[in-house]
mmCIF file of C-alpha atoms in Angstrom:
data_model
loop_
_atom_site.group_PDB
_atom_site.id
_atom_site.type_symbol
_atom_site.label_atom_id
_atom_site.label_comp_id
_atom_site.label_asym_id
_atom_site.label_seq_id
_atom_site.Cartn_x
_atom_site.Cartn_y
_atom_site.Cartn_z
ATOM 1 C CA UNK A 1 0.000 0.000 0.000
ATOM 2 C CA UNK A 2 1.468 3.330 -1.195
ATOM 3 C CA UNK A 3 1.958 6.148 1.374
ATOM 4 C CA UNK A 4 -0.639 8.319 1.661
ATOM 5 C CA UNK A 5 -0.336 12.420 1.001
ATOM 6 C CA UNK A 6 -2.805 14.918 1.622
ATOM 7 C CA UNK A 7 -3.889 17.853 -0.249
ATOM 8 C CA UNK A 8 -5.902 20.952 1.873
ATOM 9 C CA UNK A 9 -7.815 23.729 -0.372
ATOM 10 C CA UNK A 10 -11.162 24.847 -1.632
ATOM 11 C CA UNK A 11 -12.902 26.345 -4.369
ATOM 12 C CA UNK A 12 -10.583 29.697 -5.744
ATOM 13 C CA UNK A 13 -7.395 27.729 -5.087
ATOM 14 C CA UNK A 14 -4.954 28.396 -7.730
ATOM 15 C CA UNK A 15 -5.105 25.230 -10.467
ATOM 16 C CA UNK A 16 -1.275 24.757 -10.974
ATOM 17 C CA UNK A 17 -0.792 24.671 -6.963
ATOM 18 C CA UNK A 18 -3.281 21.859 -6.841
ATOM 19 C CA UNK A 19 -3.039 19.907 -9.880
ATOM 20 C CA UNK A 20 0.895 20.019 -10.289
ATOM 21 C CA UNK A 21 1.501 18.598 -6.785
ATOM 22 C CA UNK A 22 -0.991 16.212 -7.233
ATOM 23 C CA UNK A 23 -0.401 14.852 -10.495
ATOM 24 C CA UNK A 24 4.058 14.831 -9.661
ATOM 25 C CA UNK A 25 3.560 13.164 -6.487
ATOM 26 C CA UNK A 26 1.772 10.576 -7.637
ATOM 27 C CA UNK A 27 3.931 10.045 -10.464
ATOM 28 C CA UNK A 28 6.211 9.372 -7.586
ATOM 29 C CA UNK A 29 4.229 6.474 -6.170
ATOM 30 C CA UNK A 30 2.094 8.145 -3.860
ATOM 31 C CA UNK A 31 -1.688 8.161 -2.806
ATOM 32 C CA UNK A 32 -2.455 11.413 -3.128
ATOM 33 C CA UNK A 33 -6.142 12.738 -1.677
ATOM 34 C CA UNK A 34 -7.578 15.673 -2.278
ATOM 35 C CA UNK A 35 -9.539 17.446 1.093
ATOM 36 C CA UNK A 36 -12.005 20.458 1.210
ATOM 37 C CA UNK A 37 -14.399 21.738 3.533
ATOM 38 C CA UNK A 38 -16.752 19.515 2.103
ATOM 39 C CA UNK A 39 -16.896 16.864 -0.742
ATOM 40 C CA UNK A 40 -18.057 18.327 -3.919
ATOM 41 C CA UNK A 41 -16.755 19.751 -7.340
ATOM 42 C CA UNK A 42 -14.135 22.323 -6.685
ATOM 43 C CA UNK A 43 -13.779 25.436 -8.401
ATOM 44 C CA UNK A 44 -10.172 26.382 -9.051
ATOM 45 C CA UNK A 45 -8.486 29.550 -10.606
ATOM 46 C CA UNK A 46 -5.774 30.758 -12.973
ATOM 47 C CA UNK A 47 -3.516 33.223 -11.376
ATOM 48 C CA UNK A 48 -1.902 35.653 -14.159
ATOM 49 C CA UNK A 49 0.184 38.619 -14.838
ATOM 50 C CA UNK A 50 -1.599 41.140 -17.242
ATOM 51 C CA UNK A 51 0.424 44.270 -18.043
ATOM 52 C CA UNK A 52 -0.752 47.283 -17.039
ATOM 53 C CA UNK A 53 -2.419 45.698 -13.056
ATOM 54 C CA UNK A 54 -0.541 46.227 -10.244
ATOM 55 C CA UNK A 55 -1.091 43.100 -8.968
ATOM 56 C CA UNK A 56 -2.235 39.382 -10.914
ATOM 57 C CA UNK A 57 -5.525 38.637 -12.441
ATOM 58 C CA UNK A 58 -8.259 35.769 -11.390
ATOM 59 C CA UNK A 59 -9.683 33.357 -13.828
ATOM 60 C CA UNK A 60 -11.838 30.771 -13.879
ATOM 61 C CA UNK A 61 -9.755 27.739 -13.468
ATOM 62 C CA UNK A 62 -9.694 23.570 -13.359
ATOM 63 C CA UNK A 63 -12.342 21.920 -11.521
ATOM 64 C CA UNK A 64 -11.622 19.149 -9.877
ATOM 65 C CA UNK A 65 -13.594 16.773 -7.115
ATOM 66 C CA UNK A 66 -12.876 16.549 -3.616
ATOM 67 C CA UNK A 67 -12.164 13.322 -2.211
ATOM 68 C CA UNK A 68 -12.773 14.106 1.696
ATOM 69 C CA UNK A 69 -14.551 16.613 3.858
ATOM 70 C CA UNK A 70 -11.959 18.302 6.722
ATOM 71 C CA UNK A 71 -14.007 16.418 8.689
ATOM 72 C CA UNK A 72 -13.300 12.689 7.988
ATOM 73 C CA UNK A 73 -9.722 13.528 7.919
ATOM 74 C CA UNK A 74 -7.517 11.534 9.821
ATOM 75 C CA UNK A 75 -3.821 13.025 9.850
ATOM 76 C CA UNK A 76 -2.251 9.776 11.213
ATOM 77 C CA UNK A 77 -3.430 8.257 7.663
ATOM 78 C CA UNK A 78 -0.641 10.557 5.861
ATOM 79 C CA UNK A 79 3.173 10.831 5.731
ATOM 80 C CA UNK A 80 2.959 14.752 4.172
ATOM 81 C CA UNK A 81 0.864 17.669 4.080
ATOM 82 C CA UNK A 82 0.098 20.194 0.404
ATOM 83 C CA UNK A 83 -0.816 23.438 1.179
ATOM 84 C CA UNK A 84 -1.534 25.226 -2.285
ATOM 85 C CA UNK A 85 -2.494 28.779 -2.372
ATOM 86 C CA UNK A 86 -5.358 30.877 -4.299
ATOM 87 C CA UNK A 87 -7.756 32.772 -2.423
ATOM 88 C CA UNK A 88 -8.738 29.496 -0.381
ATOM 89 C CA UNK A 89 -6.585 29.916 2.223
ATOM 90 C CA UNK A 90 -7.898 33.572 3.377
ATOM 91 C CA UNK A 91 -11.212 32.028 3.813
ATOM 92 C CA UNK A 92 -10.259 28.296 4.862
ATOM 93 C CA UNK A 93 -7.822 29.467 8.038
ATOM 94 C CA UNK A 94 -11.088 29.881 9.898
ATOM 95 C CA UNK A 95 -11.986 26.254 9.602
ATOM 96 C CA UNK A 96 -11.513 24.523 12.844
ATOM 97 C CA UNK A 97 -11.199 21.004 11.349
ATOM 98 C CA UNK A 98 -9.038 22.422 9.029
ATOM 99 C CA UNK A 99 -6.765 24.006 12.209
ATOM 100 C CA UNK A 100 -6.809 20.393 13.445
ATOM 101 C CA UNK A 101 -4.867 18.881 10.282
ATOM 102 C CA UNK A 102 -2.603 21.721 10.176
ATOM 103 C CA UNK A 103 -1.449 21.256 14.193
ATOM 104 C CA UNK A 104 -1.379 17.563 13.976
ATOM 105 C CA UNK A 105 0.836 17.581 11.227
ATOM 106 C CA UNK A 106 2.755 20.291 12.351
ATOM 107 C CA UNK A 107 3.068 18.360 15.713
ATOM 108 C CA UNK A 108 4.081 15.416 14.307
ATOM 109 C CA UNK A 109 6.784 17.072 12.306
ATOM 110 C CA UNK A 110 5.438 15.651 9.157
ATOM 111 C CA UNK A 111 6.804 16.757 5.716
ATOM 112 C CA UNK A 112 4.807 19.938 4.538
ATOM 113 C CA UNK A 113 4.907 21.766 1.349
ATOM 114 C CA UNK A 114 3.455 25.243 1.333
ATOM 115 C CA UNK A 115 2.998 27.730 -1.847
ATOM 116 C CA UNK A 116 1.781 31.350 -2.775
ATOM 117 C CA UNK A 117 -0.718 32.035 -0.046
ATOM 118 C CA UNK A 118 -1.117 28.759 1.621
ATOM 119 C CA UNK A 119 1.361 30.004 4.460
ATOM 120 C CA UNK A 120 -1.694 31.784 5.823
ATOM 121 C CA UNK A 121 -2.866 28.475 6.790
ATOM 122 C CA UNK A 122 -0.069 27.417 8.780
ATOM 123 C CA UNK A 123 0.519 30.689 9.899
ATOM 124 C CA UNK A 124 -3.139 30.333 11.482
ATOM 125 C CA UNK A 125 -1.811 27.461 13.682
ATOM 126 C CA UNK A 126 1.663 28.877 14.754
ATOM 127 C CA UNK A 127 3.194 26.888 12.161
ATOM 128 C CA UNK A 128 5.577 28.789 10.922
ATOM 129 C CA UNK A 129 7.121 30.735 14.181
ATOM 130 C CA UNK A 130 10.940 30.422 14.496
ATOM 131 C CA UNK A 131 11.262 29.158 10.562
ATOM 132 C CA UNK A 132 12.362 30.201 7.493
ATOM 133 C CA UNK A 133 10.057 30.253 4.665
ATOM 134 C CA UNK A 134 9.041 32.119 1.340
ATOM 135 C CA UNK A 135 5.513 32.920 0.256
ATOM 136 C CA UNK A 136 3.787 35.092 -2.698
ATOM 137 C CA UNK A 137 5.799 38.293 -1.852
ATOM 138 C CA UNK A 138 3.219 40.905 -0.774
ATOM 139 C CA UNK A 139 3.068 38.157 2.239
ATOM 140 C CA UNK A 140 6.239 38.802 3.010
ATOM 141 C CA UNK A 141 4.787 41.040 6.329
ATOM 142 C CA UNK A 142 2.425 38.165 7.280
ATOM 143 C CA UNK A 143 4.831 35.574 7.508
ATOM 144 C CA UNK A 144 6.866 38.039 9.616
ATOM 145 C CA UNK A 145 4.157 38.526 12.023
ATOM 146 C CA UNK A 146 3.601 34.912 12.001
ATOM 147 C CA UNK A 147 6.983 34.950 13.418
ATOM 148 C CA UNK A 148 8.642 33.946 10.057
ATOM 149 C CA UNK A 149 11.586 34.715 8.617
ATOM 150 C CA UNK A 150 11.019 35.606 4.805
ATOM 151 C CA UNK A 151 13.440 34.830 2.054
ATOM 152 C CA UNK A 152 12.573 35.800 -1.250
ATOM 153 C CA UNK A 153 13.658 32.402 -3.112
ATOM 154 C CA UNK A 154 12.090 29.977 -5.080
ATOM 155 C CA UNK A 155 11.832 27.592 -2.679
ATOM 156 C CA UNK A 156 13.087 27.006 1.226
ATOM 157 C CA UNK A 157 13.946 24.391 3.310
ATOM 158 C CA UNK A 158 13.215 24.345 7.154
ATOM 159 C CA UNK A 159 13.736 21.240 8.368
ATOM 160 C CA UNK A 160 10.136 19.263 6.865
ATOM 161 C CA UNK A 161 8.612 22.620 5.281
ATOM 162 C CA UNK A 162 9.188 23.363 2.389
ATOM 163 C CA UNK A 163 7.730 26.265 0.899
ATOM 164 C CA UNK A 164 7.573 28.487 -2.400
ATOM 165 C CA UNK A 165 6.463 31.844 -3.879
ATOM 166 C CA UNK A 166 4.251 30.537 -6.769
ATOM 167 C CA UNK A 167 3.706 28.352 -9.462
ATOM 168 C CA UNK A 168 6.438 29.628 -11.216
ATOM 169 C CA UNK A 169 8.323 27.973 -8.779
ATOM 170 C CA UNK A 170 6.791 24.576 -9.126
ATOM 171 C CA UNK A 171 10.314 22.607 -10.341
ATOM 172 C CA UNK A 172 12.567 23.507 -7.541
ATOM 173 C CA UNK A 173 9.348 23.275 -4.930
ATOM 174 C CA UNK A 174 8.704 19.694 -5.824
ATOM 175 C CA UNK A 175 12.710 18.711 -6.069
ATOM 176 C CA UNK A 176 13.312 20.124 -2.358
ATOM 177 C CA UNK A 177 9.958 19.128 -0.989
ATOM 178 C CA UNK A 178 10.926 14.983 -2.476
ATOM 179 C CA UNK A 179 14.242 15.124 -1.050
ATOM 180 C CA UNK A 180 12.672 15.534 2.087
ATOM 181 C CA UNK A 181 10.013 12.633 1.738
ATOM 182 C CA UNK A 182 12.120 10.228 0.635
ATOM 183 C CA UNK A 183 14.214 10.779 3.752
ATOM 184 C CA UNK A 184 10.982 11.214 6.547
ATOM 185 C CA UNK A 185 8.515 9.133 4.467
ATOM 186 C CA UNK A 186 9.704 6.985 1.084
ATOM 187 C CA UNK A 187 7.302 5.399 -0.881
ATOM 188 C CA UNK A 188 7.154 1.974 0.000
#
């Protein structure tokens, strides 16, 4: 039986933060679920630069369905943790069975990868005080109130979190953030 990852977002989560984890991990061999607040269709999004905005555009994205609820997660079922980014994660770090995953994994010192904006989630839990991470860059003054130091990279190690800026960043994210599960949790 493969080792199981887990995947945390909701509807507005950026498509390439979702799907490209998913689809490379289990390339790697393993079982990778999907969880929301609830099961249903998800509604993803296409983050883009447009010249001329000071800031990225939203469109209408993959959808894609969820596997599992928050709710009938069980964290002890999974070697690693996927935090992709989008707008989900400003709405989803007020889930309470959401906060539960994040702490249990975090407690456990499970492997976690973290992109764009998903550091809000683990910044909800405490997650990320004491460490080094990166995140989209205009969060570069909510990771350091989370108690973060931010690097502007595409992708940093602290000891089982890995983290990136965007999907841009994709190719180096998922090289550092494998290194690290085949050393805390290998495919079997």
């Amino acid at each position: 039986m493969a080792a199981k990852i887990l995947i945390v977002t909701g509807d507005a989560a950026e498509s390439l933060e979702v799907l490209y984890p998913f689809q490379r991990l289990r390339e790697e061999g393993y079982d990778v679920h999907i969880a929301a607040p609830s099961r249903k269709k998800l509604q993803f999004v296409v983050h883009d630069f447009e010249p001329g905005f000071d800031t990225y555009t939203e469109k209408p994205g993959y959808t894609w369905p969820a596997d599992l609820a928050f709710a009938e997660v069980d964290p002890g079922q999974y070697v690693a943790l996927v935090v992709p980014g989008g707008r989900a994660p400003e709405y989803l770090r007020g889930d309470p069975e959401l906060r539960k995953i994040l702490k249990a994994f975090f407690d456990a010192d499970k492997p976690v990868a973290q992109i764009c904006h998903g550091p809000l989630l683990t910044a909800a839990v405490g997650g990320l005080a004491g460490r080094r991470v990166t995140a989209y860059p205009a969060l570069e003054i909510d990771m350091q109130t989370a108690g973060a130091t931010f690097q502007d990279a595409e992708a940093v190690v602290d000891g089982t979190l890995v983290s990136a800026r965007a999907w841009p960043d994709h190719s180096r994210w998922m090289r550092e953030f494998l290194t690290v599960l085949r050393a805390k949790a290998p495919v079997t």
